[in-house]
Coordinates of C-alpha atoms in Angstrom, one line a residue:
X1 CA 60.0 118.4 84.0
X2 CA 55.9 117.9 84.8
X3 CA 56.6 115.9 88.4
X4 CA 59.0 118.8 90.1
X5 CA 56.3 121.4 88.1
X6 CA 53.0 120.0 89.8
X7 CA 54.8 118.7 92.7
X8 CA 53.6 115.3 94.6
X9 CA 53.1 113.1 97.2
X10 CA 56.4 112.1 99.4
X11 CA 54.8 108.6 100.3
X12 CA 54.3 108.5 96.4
X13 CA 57.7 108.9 95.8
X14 CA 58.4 105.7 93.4
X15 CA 55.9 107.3 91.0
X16 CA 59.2 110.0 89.9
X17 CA 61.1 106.8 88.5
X18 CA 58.7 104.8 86.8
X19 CA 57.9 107.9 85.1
X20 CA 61.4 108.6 84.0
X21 CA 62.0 104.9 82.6
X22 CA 58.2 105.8 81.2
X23 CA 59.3 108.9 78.9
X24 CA 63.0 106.8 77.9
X25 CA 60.9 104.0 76.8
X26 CA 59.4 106.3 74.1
X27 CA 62.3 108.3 73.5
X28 CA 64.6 105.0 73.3
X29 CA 61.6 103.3 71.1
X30 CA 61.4 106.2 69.0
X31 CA 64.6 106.2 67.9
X32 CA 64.7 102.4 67.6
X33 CA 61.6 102.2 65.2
X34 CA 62.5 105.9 63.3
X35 CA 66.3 105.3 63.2
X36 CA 68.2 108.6 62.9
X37 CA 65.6 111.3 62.8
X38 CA 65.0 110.3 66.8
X39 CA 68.4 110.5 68.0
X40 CA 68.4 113.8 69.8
X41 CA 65.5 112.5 71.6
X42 CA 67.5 109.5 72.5
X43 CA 69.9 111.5 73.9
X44 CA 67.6 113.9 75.3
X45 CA 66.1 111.2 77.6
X46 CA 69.0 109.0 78.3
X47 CA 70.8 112.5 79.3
X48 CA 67.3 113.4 81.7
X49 CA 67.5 109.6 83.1
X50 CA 70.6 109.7 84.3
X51 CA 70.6 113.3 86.1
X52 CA 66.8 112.6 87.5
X53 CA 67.4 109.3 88.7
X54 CA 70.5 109.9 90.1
X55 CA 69.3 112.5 92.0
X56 CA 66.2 110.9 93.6
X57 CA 68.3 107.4 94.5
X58 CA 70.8 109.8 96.4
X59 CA 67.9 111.4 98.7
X60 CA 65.0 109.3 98.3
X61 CA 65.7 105.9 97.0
X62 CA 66.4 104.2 100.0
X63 CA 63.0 104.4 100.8
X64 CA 61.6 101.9 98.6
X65 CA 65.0 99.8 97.7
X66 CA 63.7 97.5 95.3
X67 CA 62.1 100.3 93.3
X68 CA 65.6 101.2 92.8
X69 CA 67.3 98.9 92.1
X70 CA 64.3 97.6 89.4
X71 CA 64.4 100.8 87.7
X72 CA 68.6 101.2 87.9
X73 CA 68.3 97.4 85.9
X74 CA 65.3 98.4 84.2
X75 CA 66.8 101.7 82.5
X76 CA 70.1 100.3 81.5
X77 CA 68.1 97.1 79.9
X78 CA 66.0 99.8 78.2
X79 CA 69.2 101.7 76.8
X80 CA 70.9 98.6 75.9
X81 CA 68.1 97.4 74.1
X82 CA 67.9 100.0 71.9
X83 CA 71.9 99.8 71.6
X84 CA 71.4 96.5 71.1
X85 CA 68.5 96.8 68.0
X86 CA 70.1 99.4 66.2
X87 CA 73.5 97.8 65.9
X88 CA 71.6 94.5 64.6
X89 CA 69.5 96.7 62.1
X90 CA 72.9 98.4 60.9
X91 CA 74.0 95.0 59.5
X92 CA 77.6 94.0 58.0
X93 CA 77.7 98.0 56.2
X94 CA 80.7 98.3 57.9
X95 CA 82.3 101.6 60.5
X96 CA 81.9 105.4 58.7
X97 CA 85.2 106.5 58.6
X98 CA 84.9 109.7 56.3
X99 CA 83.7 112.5 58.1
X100 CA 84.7 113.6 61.9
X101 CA 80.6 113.6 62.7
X102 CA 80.3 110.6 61.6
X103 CA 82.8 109.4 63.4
X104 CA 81.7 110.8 66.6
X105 CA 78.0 108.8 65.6
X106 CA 79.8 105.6 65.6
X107 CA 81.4 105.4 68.6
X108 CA 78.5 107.2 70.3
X109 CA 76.8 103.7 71.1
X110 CA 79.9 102.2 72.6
X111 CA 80.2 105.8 74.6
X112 CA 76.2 105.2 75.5
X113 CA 77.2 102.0 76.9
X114 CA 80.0 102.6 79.4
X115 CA 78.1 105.8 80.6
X116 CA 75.3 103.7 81.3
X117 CA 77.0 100.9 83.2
X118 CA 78.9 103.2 85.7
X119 CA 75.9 104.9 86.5
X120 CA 74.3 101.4 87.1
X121 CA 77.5 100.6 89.2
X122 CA 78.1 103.3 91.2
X123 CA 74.8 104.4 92.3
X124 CA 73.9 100.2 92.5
X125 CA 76.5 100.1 95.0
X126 CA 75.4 103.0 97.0
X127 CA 72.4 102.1 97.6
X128 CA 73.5 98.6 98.4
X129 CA 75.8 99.7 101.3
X130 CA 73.2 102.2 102.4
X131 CA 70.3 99.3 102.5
X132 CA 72.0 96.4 103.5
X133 CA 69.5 94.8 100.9
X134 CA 72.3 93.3 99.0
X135 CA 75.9 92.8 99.5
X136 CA 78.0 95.7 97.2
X137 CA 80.1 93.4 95.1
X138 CA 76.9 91.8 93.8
X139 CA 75.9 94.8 91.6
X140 CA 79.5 94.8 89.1
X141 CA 79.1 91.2 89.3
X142 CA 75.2 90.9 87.8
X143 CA 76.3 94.0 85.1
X144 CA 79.4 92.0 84.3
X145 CA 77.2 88.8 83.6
X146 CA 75.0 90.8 81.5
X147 CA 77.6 92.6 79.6
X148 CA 79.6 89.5 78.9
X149 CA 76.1 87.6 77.2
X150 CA 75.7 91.1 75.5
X151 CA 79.4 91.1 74.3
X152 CA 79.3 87.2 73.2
X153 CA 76.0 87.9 71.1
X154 CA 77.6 90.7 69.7
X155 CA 80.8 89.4 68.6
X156 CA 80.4 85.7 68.3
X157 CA 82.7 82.8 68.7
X158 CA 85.3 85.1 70.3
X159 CA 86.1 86.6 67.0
X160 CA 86.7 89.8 69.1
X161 CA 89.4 88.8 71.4
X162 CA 91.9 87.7 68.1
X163 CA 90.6 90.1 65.5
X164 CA 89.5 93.9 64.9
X165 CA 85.8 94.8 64.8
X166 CA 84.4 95.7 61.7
X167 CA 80.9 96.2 62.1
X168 CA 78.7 98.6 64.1
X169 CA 77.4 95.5 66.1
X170 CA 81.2 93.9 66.6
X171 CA 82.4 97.2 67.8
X172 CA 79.8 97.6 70.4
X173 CA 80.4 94.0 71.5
X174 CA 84.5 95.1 71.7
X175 CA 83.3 97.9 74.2
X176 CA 80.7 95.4 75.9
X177 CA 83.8 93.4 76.5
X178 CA 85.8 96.1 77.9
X179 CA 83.3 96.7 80.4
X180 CA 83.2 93.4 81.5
X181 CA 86.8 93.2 82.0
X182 CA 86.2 96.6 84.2
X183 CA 83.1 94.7 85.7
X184 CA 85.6 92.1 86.8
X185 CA 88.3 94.2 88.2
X186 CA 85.4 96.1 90.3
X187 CA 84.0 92.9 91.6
X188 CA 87.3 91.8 93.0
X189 CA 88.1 95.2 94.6
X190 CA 84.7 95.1 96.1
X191 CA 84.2 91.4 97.1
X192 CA 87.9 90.9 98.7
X193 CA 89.8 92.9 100.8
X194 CA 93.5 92.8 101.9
X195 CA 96.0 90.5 100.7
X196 CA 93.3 88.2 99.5
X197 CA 92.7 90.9 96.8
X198 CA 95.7 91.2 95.4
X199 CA 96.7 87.6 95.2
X200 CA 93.2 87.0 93.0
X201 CA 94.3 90.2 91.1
X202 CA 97.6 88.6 90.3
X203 CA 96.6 85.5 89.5
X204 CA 93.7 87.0 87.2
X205 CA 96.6 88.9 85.5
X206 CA 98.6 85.7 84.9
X207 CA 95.5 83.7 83.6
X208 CA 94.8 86.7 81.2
X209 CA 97.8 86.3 79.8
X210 CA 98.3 82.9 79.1
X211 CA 95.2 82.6 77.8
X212 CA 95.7 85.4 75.6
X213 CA 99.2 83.7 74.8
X214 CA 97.3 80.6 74.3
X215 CA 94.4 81.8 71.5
X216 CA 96.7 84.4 70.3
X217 CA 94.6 87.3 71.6
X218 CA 96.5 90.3 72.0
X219 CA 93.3 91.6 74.0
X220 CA 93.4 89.3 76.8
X221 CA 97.0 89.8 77.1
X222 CA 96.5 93.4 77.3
X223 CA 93.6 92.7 80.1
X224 CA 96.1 90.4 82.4
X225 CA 98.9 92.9 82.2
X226 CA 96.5 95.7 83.2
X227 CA 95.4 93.6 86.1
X228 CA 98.9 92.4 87.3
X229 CA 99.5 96.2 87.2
X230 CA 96.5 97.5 89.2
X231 CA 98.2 94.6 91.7
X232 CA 101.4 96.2 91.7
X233 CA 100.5 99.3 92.0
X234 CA 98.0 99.0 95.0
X235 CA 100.7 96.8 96.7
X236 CA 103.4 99.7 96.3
X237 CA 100.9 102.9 96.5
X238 CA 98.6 101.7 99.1
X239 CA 99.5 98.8 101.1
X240 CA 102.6 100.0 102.3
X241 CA 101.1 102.6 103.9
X242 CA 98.1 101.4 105.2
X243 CA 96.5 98.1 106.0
X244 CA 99.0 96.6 108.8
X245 CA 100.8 94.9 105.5
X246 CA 104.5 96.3 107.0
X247 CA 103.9 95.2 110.3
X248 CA 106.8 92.8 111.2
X249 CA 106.5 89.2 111.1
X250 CA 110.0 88.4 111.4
X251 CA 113.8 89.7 111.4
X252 CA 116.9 88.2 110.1
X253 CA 119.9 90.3 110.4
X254 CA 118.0 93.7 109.4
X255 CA 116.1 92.3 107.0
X256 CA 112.0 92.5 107.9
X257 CA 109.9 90.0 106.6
X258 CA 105.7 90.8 106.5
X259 CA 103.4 90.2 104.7
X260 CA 103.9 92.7 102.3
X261 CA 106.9 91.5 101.7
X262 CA 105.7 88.3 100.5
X263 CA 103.1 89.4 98.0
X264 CA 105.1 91.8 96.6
X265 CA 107.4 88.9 95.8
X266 CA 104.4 86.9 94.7
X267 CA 104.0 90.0 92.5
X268 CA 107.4 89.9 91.0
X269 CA 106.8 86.3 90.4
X270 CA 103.8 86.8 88.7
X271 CA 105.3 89.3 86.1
X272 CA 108.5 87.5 85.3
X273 CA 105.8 84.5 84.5
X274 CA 103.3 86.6 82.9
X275 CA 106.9 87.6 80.5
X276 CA 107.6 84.1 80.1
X277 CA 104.5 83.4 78.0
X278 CA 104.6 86.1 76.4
X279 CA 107.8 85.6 75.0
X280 CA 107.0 81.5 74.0
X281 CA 107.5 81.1 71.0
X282 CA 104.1 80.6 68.4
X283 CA 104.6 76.9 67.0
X284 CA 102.3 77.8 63.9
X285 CA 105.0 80.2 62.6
X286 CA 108.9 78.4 61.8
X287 CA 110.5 82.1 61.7
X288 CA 109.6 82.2 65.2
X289 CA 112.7 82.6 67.7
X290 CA 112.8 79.6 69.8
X291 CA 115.2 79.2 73.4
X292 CA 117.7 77.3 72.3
X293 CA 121.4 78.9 72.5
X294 CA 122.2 81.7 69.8
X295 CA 121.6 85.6 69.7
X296 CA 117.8 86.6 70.5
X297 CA 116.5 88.5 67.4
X298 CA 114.7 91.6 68.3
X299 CA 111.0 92.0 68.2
X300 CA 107.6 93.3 69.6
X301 CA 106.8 90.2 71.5
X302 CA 110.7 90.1 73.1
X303 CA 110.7 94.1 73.7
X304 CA 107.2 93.2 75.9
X305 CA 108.6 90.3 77.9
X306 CA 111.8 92.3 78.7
X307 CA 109.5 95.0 80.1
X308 CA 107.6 92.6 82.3
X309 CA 110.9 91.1 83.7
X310 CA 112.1 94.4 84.6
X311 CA 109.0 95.4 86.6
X312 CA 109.9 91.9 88.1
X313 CA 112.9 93.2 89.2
X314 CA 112.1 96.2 90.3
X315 CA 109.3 94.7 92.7
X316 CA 112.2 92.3 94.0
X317 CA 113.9 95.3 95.0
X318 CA 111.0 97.3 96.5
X319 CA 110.3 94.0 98.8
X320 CA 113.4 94.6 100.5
X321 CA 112.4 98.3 101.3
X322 CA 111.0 98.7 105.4
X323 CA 110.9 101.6 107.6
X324 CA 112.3 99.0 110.1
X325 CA 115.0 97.3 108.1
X326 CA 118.9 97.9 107.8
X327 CA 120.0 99.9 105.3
X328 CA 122.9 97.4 105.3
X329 CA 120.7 94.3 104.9
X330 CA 118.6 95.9 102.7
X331 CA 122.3 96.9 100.3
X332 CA 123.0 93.0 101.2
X333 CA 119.6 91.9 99.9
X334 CA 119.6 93.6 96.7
X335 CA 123.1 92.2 96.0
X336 CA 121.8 88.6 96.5
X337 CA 118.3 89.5 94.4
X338 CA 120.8 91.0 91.0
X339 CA 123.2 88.5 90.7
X340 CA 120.3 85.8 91.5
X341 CA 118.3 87.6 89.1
X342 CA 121.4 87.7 86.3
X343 CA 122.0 84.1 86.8
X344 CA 118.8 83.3 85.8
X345 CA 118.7 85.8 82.7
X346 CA 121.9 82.9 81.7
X347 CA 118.6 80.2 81.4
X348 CA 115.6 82.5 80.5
X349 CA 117.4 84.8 78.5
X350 CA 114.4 86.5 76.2
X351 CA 113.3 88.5 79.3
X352 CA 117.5 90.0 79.4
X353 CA 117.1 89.2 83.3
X354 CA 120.9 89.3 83.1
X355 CA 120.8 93.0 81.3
X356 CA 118.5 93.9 84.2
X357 CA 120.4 92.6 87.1
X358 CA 123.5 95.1 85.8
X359 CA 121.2 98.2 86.6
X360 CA 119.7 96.2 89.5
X361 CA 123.3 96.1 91.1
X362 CA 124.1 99.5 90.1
X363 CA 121.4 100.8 92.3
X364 CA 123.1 98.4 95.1
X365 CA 126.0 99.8 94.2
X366 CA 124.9 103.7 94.9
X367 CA 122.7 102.9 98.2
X368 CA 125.7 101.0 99.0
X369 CA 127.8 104.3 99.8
X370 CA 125.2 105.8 101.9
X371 CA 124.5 102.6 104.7
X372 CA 128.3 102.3 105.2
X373 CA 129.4 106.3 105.1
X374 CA 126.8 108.2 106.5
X375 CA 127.5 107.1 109.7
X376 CA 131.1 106.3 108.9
X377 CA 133.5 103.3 108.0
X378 CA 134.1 103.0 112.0
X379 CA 131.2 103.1 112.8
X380 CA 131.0 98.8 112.2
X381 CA 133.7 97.3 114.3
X382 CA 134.5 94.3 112.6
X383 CA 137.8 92.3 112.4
X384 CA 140.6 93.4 110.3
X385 CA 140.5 92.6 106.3
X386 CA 136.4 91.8 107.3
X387 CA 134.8 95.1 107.4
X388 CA 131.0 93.8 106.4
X389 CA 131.6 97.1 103.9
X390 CA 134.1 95.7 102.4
X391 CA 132.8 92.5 102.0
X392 CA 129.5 93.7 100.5
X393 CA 131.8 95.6 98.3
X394 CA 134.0 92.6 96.9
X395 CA 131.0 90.7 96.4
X396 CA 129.5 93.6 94.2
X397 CA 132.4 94.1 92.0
X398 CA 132.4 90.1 91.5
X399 CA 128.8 90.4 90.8
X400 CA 129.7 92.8 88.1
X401 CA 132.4 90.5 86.7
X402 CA 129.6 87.4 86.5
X403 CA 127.3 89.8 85.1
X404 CA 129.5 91.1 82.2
X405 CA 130.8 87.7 81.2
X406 CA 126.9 86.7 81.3
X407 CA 125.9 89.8 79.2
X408 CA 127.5 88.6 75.7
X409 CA 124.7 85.7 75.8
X410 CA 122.4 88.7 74.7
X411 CA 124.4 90.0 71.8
X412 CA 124.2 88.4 68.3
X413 CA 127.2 90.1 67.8
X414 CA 130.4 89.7 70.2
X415 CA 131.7 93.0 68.7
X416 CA 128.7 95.1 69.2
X417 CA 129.5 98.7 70.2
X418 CA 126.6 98.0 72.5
X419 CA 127.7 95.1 74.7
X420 CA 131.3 96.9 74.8
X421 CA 130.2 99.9 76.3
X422 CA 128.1 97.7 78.7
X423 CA 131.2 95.8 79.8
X424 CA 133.0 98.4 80.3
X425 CA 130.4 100.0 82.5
X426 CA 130.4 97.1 84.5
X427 CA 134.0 96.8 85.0
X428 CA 134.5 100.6 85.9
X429 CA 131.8 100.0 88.3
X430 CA 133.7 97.1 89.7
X431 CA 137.1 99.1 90.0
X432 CA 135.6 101.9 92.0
X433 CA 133.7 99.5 94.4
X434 CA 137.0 97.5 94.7
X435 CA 139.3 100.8 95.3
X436 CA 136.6 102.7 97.4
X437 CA 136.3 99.4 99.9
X438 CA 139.5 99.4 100.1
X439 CA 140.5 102.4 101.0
X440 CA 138.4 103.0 103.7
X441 CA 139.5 100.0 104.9
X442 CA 143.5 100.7 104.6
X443 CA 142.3 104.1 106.6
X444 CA 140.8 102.1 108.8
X445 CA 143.5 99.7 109.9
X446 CA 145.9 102.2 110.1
X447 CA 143.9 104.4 112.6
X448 CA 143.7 100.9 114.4
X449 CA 147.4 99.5 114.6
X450 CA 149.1 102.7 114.4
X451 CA 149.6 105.3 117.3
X452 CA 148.3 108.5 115.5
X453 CA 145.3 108.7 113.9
X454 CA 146.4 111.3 111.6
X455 CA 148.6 108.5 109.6
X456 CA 145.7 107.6 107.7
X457 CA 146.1 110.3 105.1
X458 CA 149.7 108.9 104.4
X459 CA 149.0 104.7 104.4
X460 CA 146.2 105.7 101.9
X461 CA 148.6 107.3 100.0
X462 CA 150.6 104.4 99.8
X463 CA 147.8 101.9 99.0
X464 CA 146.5 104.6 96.0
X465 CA 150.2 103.7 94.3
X466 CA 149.9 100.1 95.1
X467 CA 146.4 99.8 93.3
X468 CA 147.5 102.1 90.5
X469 CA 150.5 99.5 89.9
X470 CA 147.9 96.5 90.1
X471 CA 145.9 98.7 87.4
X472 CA 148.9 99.0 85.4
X473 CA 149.7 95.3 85.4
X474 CA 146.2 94.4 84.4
X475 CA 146.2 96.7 81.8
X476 CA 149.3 95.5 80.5
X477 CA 148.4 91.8 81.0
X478 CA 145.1 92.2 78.9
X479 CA 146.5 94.9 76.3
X480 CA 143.5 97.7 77.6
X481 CA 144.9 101.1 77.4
X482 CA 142.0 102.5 79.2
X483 CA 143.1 100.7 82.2
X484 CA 146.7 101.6 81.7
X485 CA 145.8 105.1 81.8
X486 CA 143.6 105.0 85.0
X487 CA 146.4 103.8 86.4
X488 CA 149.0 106.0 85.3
X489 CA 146.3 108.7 87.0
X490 CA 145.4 107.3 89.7
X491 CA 149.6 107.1 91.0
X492 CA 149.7 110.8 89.4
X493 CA 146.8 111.9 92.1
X494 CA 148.6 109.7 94.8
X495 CA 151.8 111.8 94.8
X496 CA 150.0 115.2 94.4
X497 CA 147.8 113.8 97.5
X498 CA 151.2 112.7 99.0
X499 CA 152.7 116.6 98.4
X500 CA 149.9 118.7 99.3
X501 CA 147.4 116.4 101.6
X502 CA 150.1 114.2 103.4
X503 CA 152.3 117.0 104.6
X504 CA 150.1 118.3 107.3
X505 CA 151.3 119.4 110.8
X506 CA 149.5 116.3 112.6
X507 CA 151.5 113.9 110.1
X508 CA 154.7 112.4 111.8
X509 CA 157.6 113.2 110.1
X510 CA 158.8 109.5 109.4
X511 CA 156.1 108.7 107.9
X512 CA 155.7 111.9 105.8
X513 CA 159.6 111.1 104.5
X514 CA 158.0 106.9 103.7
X515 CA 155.0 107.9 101.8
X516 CA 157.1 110.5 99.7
X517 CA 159.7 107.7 99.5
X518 CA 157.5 104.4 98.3
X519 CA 155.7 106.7 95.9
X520 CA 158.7 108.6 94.4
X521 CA 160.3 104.8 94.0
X522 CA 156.8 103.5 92.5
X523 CA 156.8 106.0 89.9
X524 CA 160.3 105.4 89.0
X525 CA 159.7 101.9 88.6
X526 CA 156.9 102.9 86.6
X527 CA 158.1 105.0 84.3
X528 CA 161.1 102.7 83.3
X529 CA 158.7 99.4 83.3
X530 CA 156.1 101.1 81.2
X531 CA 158.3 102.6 78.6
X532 CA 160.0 99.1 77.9
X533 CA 156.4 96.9 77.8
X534 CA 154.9 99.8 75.4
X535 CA 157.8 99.4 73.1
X536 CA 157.8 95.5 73.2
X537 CA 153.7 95.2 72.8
X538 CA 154.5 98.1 69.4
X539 CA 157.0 95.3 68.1
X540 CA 154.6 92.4 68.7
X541 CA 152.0 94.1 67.1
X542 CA 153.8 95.5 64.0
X543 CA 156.6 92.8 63.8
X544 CA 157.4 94.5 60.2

């Protein structure tokens, strides 16, 4: 505390710093030379570094730049050192792992470190934006360079990236190397801007991977999958907001394309490959799962490249989303990207891109109801038996037929309680796109060739028992109860609607007296039909 107790010159001002890196000098020497009996003082004027300095390069460092910056380099040098010393004098004796204290003591270097290179960083790049000395991005990048020869000293021969640290020296080398990652990351952010920034952190992310693929380093994997992520989540958080990204560049029937359109595809590209090395299989090890066709066994390496082909998908989606676009282009686009999507998972299938594209359309599925009946099924004056609704709609519910006939190539077993619920998920799905299409559409065309609107009510009646008989006959056809039944309720819910709906006052008579008709002779037909298959499918089944 003796320079703010006796006071000083202002135009002597670079005295305070020098002093400062004076008194860690002995503190940090002390403690190198004594070993453990110094370390409070270590702390004590690492601790009184940090506060002093950062306090005097925040209101008076820009006076004399390159004092600053020599004594922000020449403090974390000094630190490091000593980091550096002790950790070589500690030898192979191996991490404490007895005591909590001790504990604490042996990750206290590591700790030392990182504290000491973000105060480097951040106040480096204040002052570098407040001089104009140097550009910004050249203070991460200098500390990353140092940290990386710290890290490969440490460590050696890249020992750290494929196994654990087991030394006091090897575990300050593993969090030299984490900041160097970190080093990188901030480099990038600082140096680029824009677009330009997120395609280097993509393709970063993809390199760290398949280099970690490559030597087997789960580290470097972990380090490309944390950059790919910062890119994804930049491009969804803050570039669709701000930076002009959205603006425009084209649009094709609803559909905006801008820029930020195409990187967050470039995005979703770069995760489904980022899952595809992952999941290669490890030639040095036989038991390993290779992509030839038979069932995928289940493990940590597939369960990661599943997750990074579903963050694929869901970036395909969000590139679709616009302030500006359609709400029926965007239900159009997400039907092309999941059955796309599902098609591939038939090639590619350790990622279960097909498993994906089923909750991919789903979501088309329920946005699917909003674009077409908020504003209403009249709204869109298309020709008969062509309502773009409806034709969105077919193509969903054959989407969901491709996709469950796709889905048994990811079940080792065809009987799997699993894959059955999964299937039949997708065909319900299908079934109530098909029937809610359709209905809207039969409404439709009668309010269109009939005189009275209020027919409607009455020809959708009808077209309820006409479905519920194709339900039956499917049912029937493929021996599924389930479907037998939803048909049995669907023409049970078709005559109450035909009772208690369909008699209205704004319903003509006629065809009050036809709808009553058709359905009463439907469920005749029914009943005697059904009761005569049942029995002959009991005989065929238990002949005896």
């Amino acid at each position: 505390m003796r320079p703010f107790l006796i006071g000083g010159d202002p135009d002597r001002g670079w005295f305070l710093p020098l002093y400062w890196l004076a008194l860690l000098v002995v503190g940090e020497g002390l403690s190198a030379i004594m070993g453990g009996r110094f370390v409070t003082l270590r702390r004590l004027t690492v601790i009184a570094t940090i506060a002093h300095g950062a306090l005097w390069l925040l209101f008076a460092g820009q006076r004399w730049p390159w004092v600053s910056f020599g004594f922000l380099a020449a403090s974390w040098a000094v630190v490091h050192a000593e980091l550096l010393w002790s950790a070589r004098r500690a030898g192979v004796t191996g991490l404490p792992d007895a005591p909590h204290r001790h504990l604490i003591r042996s990750i206290e270097p590591a700790l030392a470190s990182a504290i000491m290179s973000l105060w480097l960083v951040t106040l480096g790049v204040i002052l570098a934006r407040k001089t104009h000395l140097l550009e910004d991005w050249f203070v991460p990048l200098a500390a990353c360079g140092a940290t990386l020869l710290l890290a490969v000293s440490l460590a050696g021969h890249l020992r750290l990236l494929t196994e654990r640290p087991s030394t006091r020296a090897e575990t300050l080398g593993a969090a030299m190397l984490l900041q160097t990652a970190a080093l990188l990351i901030a480099t990038v952010a600082l140096a680029l801007a824009g677009w330009m920034q997120v395609v280097a952190w993509l393709a970063m992310g993809v390199a760290g991977v398949g280099g970690g693929r490559w030597i087997r380093s789960r580290t470097l994997i972990a380090f490309g999958l944390i950059v790919l992520a910062i890119g994804a989540v930049r491009l969804i958080v803050w570039d669709s907001w701000v930076g002009g990204m959205t603006a425009p560049i084209d649009t094709y029937y609803g559909l905006v394309v801008s820029r930020w359109m195409i990187l967050v595809v470039l995005a979703a590209l770069a995760w489904f490959m980022a899952g595809v090395l992952i999941a290669q299989p490890d030639p040095t090890r036989e038991s390993e799962p290779s992509n030839q066709p038979g069932p995928i066994r289940p493990s940590a390496r597939t369960g990661w490249a599943s997750s990074c082909g579903a963050i694929g998908v869901v970036l395909l989606l969000v590139s679709a989303l616009n302030t500006s676009a359609d709400a029926v282009a965007i239900c159009a686009a997400w039907l092309g990207i999941a059955t796309i999507v599902g098609i591939c998972g038939a090639f590619e299938r350790r990622l279960h891109l097909t498993l994906h594209a089923i909750w991919a359309l789903m979501l088309t599925g329920a946005i699917w109801f909003p674009a077409f009946f908020i504003e209403g099924w009249e709204h869109f004056h298309d020709a008969p038996f062509f309502h773009r609704g409806l034709v969105i709609a077919l193509l969903i519910a054959g989407s969901f037929f491709l996709l469950r006939h796709l889905a048994r190539r990811h079940f080792a077993d065809p009987n799997s309680e699993l894959l059955r619920a999964l299937r039949m998920t997708c065909a319900i799905a299908a079934g109530v796109m098909i029937f809610v299409s359709t209905s809207a559409e039969a409404a439709r065309l009668a309010g269109m060739y009939l005189e009275s609107g209020s027919t409607r009510a009455a020809a959708v009646s009808l077209w309820w028992g006409l479905f519920a008989l194709a339900l039956l006959a499917i049912g029937f056809m493929r021996k599924n109860s389930p479907t037998r039944l939803a048909g049995l309720g669907l023409l049970a819910v078709a005559a109450v609607k035909a009772v208690v709906f369909d008699f209205g006052p704004t319903v003509s008579a006629g065809w009050r007296a036809v709808s009553i008709l058709v359905l009463g002779v439907l469920m005749l037909a029914v009943g005697l039909v059904y009761s005569r298959l049942t029995r002959r499918q009991a005989r065929d089944d238990h002949p005896l």
